[in-house]
Tab-separated table of C-alpha atoms in Angstrom:
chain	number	residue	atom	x	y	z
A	1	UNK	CA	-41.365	-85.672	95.249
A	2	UNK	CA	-40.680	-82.187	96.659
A	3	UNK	CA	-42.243	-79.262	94.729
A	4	UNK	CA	-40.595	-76.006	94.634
A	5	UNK	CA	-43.027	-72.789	94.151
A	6	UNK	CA	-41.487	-69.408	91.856
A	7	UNK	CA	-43.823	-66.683	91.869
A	8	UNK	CA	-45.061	-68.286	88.343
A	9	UNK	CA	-45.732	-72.049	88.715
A	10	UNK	CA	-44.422	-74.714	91.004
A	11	UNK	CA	-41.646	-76.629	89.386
A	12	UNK	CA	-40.859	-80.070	90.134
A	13	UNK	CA	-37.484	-81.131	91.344
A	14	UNK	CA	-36.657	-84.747	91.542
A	15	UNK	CA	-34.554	-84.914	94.905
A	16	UNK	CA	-33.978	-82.008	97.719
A	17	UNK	CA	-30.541	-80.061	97.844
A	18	UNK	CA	-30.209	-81.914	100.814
A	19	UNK	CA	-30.663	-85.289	98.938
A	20	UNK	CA	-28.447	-84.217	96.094
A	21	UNK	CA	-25.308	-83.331	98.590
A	22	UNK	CA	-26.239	-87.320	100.581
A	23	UNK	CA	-26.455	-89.066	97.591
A	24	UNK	CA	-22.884	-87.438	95.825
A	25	UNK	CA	-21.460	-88.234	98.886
A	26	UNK	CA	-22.407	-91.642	98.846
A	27	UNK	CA	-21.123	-92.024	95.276
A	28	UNK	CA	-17.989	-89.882	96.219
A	29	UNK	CA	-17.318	-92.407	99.580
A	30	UNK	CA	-18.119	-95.535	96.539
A	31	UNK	CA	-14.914	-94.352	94.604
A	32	UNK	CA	-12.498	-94.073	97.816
A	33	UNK	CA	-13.829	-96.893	98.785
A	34	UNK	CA	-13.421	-98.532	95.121
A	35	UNK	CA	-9.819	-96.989	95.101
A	36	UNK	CA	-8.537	-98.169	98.274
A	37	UNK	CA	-9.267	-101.629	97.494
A	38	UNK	CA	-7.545	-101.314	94.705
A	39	UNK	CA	-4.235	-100.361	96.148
A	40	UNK	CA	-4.676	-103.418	98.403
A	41	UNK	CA	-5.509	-105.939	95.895
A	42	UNK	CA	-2.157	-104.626	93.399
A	43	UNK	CA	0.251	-104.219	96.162
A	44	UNK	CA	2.200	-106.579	95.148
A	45	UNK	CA	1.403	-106.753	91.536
A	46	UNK	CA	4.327	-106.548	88.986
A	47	UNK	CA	3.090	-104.455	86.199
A	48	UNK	CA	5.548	-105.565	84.177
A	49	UNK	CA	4.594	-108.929	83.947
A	50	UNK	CA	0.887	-107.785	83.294
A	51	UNK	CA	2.347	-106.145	80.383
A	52	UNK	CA	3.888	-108.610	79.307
A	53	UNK	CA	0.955	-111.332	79.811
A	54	UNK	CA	-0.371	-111.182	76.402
A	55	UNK	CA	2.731	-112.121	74.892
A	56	UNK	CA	3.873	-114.512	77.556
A	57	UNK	CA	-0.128	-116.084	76.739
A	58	UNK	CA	0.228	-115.828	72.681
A	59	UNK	CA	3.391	-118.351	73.079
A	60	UNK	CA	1.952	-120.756	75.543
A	61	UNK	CA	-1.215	-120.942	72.984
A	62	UNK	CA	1.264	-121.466	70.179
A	63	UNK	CA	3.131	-124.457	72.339
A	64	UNK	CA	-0.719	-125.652	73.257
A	65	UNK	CA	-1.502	-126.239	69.210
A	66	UNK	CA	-1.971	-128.732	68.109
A	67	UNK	CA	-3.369	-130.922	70.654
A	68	UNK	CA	-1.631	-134.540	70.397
A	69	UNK	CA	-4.855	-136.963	69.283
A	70	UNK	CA	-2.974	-140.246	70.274
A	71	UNK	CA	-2.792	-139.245	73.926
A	72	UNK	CA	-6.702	-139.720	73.966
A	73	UNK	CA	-6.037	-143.495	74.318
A	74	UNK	CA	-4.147	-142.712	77.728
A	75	UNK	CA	-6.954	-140.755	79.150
A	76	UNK	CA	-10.486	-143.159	79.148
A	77	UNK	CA	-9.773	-144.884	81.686
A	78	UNK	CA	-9.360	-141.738	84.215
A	79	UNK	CA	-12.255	-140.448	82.168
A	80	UNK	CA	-14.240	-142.915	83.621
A	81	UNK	CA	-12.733	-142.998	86.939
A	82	UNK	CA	-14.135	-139.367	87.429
A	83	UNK	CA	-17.146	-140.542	86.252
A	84	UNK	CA	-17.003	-143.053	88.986
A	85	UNK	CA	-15.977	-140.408	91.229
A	86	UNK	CA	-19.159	-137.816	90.480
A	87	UNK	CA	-21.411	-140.694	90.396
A	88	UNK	CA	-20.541	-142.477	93.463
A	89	UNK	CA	-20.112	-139.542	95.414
A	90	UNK	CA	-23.516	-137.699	94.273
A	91	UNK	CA	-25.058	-141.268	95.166
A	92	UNK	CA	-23.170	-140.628	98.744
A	93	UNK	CA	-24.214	-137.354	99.377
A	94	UNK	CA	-27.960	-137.885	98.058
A	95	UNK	CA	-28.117	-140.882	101.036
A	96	UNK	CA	-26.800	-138.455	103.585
A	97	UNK	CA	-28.860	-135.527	102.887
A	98	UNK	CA	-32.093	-136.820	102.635
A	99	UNK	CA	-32.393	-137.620	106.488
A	100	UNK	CA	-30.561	-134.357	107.395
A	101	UNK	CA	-33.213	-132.502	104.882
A	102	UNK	CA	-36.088	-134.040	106.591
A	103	UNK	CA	-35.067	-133.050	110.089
A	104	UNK	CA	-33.800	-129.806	109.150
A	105	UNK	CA	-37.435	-128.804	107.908
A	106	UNK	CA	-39.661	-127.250	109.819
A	107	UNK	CA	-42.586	-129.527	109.140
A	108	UNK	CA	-41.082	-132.851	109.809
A	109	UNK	CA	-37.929	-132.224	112.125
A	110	UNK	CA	-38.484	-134.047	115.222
A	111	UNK	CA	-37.467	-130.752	117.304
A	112	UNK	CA	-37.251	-127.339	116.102
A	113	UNK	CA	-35.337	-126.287	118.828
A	114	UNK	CA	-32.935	-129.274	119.107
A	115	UNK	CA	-32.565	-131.378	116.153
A	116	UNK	CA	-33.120	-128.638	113.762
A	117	UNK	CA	-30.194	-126.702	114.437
A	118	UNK	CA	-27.635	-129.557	114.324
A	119	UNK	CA	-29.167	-130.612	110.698
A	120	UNK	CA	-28.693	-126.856	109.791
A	121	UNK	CA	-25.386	-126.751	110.745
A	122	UNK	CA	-24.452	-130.346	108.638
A	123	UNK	CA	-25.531	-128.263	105.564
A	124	UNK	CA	-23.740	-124.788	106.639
A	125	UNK	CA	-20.690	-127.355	107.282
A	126	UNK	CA	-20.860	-128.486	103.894
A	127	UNK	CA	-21.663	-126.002	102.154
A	128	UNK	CA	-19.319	-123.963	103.137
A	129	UNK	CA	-16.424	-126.099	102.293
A	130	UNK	CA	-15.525	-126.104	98.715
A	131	UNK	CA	-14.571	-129.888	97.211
A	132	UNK	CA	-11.065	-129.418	96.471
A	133	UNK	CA	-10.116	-128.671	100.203
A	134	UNK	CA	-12.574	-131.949	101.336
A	135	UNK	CA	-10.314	-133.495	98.543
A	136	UNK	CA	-7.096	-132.065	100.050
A	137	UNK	CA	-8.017	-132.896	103.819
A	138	UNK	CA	-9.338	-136.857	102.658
A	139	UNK	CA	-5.560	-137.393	100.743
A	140	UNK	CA	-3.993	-136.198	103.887
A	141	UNK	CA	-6.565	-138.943	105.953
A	142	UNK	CA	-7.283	-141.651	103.946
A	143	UNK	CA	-4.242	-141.692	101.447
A	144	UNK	CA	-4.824	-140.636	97.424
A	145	UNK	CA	-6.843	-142.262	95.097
A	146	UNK	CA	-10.579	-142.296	93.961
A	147	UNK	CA	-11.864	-142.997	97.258
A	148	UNK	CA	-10.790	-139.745	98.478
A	149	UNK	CA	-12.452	-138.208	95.936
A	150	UNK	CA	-15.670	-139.764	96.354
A	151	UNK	CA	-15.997	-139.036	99.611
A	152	UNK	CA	-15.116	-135.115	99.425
A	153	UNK	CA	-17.483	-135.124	96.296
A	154	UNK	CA	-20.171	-136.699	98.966
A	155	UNK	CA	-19.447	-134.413	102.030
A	156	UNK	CA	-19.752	-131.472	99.519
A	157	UNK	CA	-22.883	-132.954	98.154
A	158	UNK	CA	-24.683	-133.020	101.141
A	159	UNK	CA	-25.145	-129.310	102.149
A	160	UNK	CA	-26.115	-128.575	98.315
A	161	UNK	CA	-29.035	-131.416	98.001
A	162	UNK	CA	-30.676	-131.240	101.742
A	163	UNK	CA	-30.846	-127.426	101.659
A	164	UNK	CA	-33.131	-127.223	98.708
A	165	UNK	CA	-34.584	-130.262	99.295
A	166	UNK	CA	-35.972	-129.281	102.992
A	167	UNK	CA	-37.018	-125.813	101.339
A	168	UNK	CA	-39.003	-128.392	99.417
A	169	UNK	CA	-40.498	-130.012	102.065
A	170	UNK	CA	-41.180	-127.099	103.849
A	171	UNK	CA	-43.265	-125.902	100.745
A	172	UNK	CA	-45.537	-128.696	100.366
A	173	UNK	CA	-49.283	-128.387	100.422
A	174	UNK	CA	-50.227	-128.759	104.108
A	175	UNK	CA	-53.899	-129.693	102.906
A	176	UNK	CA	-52.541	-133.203	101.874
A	177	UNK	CA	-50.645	-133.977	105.430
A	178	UNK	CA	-53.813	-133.233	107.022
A	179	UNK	CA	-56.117	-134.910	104.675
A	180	UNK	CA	-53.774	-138.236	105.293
A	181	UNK	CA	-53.375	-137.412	109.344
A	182	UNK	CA	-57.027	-137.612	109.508
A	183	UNK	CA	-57.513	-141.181	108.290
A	184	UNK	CA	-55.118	-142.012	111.078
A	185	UNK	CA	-51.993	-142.262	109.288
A	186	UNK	CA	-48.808	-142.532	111.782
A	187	UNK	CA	-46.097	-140.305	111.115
A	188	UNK	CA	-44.247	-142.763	108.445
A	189	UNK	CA	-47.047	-143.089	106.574
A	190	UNK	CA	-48.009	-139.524	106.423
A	191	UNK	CA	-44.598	-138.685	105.225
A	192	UNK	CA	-44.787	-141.335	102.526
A	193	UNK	CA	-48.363	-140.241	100.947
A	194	UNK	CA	-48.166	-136.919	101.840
A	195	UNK	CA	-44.946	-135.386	102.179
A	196	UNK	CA	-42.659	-137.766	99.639
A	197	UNK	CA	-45.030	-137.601	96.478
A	198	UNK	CA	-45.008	-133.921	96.458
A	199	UNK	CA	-41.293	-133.549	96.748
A	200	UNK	CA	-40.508	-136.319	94.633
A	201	UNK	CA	-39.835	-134.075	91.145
A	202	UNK	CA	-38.170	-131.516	93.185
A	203	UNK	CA	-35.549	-134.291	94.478
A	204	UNK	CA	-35.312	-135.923	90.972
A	205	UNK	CA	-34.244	-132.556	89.528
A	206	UNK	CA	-31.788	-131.618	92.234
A	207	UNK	CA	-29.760	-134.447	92.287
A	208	UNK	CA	-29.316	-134.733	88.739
A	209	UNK	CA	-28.449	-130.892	89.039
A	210	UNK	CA	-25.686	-131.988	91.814
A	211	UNK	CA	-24.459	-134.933	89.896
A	212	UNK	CA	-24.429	-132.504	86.531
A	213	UNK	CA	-22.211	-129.887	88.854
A	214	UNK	CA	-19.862	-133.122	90.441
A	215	UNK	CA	-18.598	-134.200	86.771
A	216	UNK	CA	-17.199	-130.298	86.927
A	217	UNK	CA	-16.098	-130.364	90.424
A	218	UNK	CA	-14.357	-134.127	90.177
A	219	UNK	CA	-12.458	-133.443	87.095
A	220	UNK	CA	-10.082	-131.230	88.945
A	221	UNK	CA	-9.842	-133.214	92.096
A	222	UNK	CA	-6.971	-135.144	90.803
A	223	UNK	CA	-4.995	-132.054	90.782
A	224	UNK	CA	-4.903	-132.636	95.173
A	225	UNK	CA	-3.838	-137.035	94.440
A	226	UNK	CA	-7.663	-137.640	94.460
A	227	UNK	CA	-7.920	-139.508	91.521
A	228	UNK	CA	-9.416	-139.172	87.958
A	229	UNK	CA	-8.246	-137.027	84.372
A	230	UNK	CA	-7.041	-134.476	87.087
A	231	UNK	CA	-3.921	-136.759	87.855
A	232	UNK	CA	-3.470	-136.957	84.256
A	233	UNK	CA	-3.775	-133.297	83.843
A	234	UNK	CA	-1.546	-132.787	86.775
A	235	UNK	CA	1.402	-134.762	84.973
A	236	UNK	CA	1.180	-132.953	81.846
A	237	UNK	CA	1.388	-129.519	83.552
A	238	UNK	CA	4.811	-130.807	85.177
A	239	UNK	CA	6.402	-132.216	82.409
A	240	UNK	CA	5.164	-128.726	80.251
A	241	UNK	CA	3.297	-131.482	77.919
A	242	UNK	CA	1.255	-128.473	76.316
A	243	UNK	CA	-0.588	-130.221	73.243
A	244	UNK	CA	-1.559	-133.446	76.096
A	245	UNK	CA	-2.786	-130.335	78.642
A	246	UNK	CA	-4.625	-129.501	75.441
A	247	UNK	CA	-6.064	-132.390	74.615
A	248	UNK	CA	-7.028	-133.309	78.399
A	249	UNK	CA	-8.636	-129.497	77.927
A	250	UNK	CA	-11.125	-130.829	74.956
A	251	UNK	CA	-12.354	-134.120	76.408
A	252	UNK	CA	-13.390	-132.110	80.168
A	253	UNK	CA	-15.018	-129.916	77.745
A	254	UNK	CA	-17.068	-132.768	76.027
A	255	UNK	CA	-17.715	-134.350	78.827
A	256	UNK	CA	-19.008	-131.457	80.431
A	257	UNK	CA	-21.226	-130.688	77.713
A	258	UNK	CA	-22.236	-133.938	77.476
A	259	UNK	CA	-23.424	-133.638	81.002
A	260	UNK	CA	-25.163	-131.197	80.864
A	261	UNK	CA	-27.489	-132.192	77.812
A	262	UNK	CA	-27.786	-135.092	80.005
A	263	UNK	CA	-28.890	-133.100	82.500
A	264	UNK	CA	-30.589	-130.967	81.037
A	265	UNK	CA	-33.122	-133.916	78.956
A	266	UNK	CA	-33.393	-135.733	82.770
A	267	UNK	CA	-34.762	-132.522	84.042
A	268	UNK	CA	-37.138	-132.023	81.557
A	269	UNK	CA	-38.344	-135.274	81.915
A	270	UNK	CA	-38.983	-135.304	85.426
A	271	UNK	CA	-40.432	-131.517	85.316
């Protein structure tokens, strides 16, 4: 910290003049910046309306109440179609990603320079994809319905589990691999005493995390013809069905929360 001398005693100053005028620049360049964002983003924006959102949301809340009970009957069965959907397609994704996790890390891929790359890019792919446009592109290819929905819930899957699973891999205890290598293991067997135990818990946990996040993800997929309480949902939005939007509302909500304690007590199990 720079010390400025009187002709009494030195007294400390926490930044230079210099560093004072830099850093209320920066701050000063933070709110144009800040500002002219702004502008972009409300361009177009209708203040009125924003006024008038609170009121416009108090009487769709009041149309909302109270939910209608007897449509519950109408909605188990797509309950458990997206069920089926997260299941099935966490099951999918789990089978793809734990080849493309072993040959994307470093310590197992058969060529860092080759093979590596192209399992990196299967994950970027993925992951960069969200479900609901895998969803939207699969209704367009294979026609609507749960299949669709599986499969984007899969190909969204994959990226997720084989990215932390090869950061897994990668961090396993090298002292084992050797210890095996040195009896004269081949290369399958090294991976299945060395590599596989220590990962195991790691895997466990991340694939009931996906599956956890999937019964999120697949409950809107419907909303695209993919199948599940999102067609149901869909419906009720278009015929303004308010109390049967509310009422699809409360059982997402307790079956997310259901799996997530689910979730949650698998984890600790494993962990």
């Amino acid at each position: 910290m720079p010390i400025t001398k009187t002709s009494d005693s030195a007294v400390w100053r926490k930044r230079t003049t210099l560093q004072q005028w830099v850093l209320w620049g920066g701050w000063f360049l933070l709110v144009v910046f800040f500002i002219f964002c702004w502008q972009v983003m409300t361009k177009d924006t209708i203040w009125y309306f924003v006024a008038d959102a609170p009121t416009q949301a108090a009487d769709l809340g009041g149309r909302m109440f109270p939910p209608r009970w007897s449509y519950i009957e109408v909605l188990w069965a797509p309950l458990w179609d997206t069920l089926n959907i997260a299941t099935l397609g966490t099951l999918l994704g789990i089978a793809i990603a734990i080849p493309v996790a072993f040959l994307a890390a470093r310590n197992t891929t058969p060529s860092v320079l080759f093979v590596r790359p192209i399992a990196l890019f299967i994950i970027v792919s993925s992951r960069s994809i969200n479900s609901l446009i895998w969803a939207l592109l699969l209704v367009a290819i294979i026609g609507p319905g749960i299949l669709a929905g599986i499969v984007a819930i899969g190909l969204r899957s994959i990226g997720f589990v084989a990215k932390l699973l090869y950061e897994a891999i990668e961090e396993i205890d090298e002292t084992q691999v050797e210890a095996i290598s040195a009896t004269g293991a081949s290369a399958a067997q090294v991976v299945d005493y060395a590599i596989v135990p220590q990962v195991l818990p790691a895997f466990f946990g991340i694939s009931v995390f996906r599956w956890d996040i999937n019964i999120r993800e697949s409950t809107i997929l419907g909303l695209v013809g993919a199948g599940g309480i999102g067609l149901q949902l869909q419906a009720s939005l278009n015929v303004l069905a308010w109390p049967q939007v509310t009422m699809i509302f409360i059982v997402i909500l307790g079956t997310v929360v259901l799996s997530e304690w689910v979730s949650a007590k698998v984890r600790h199990a494993i962990i």
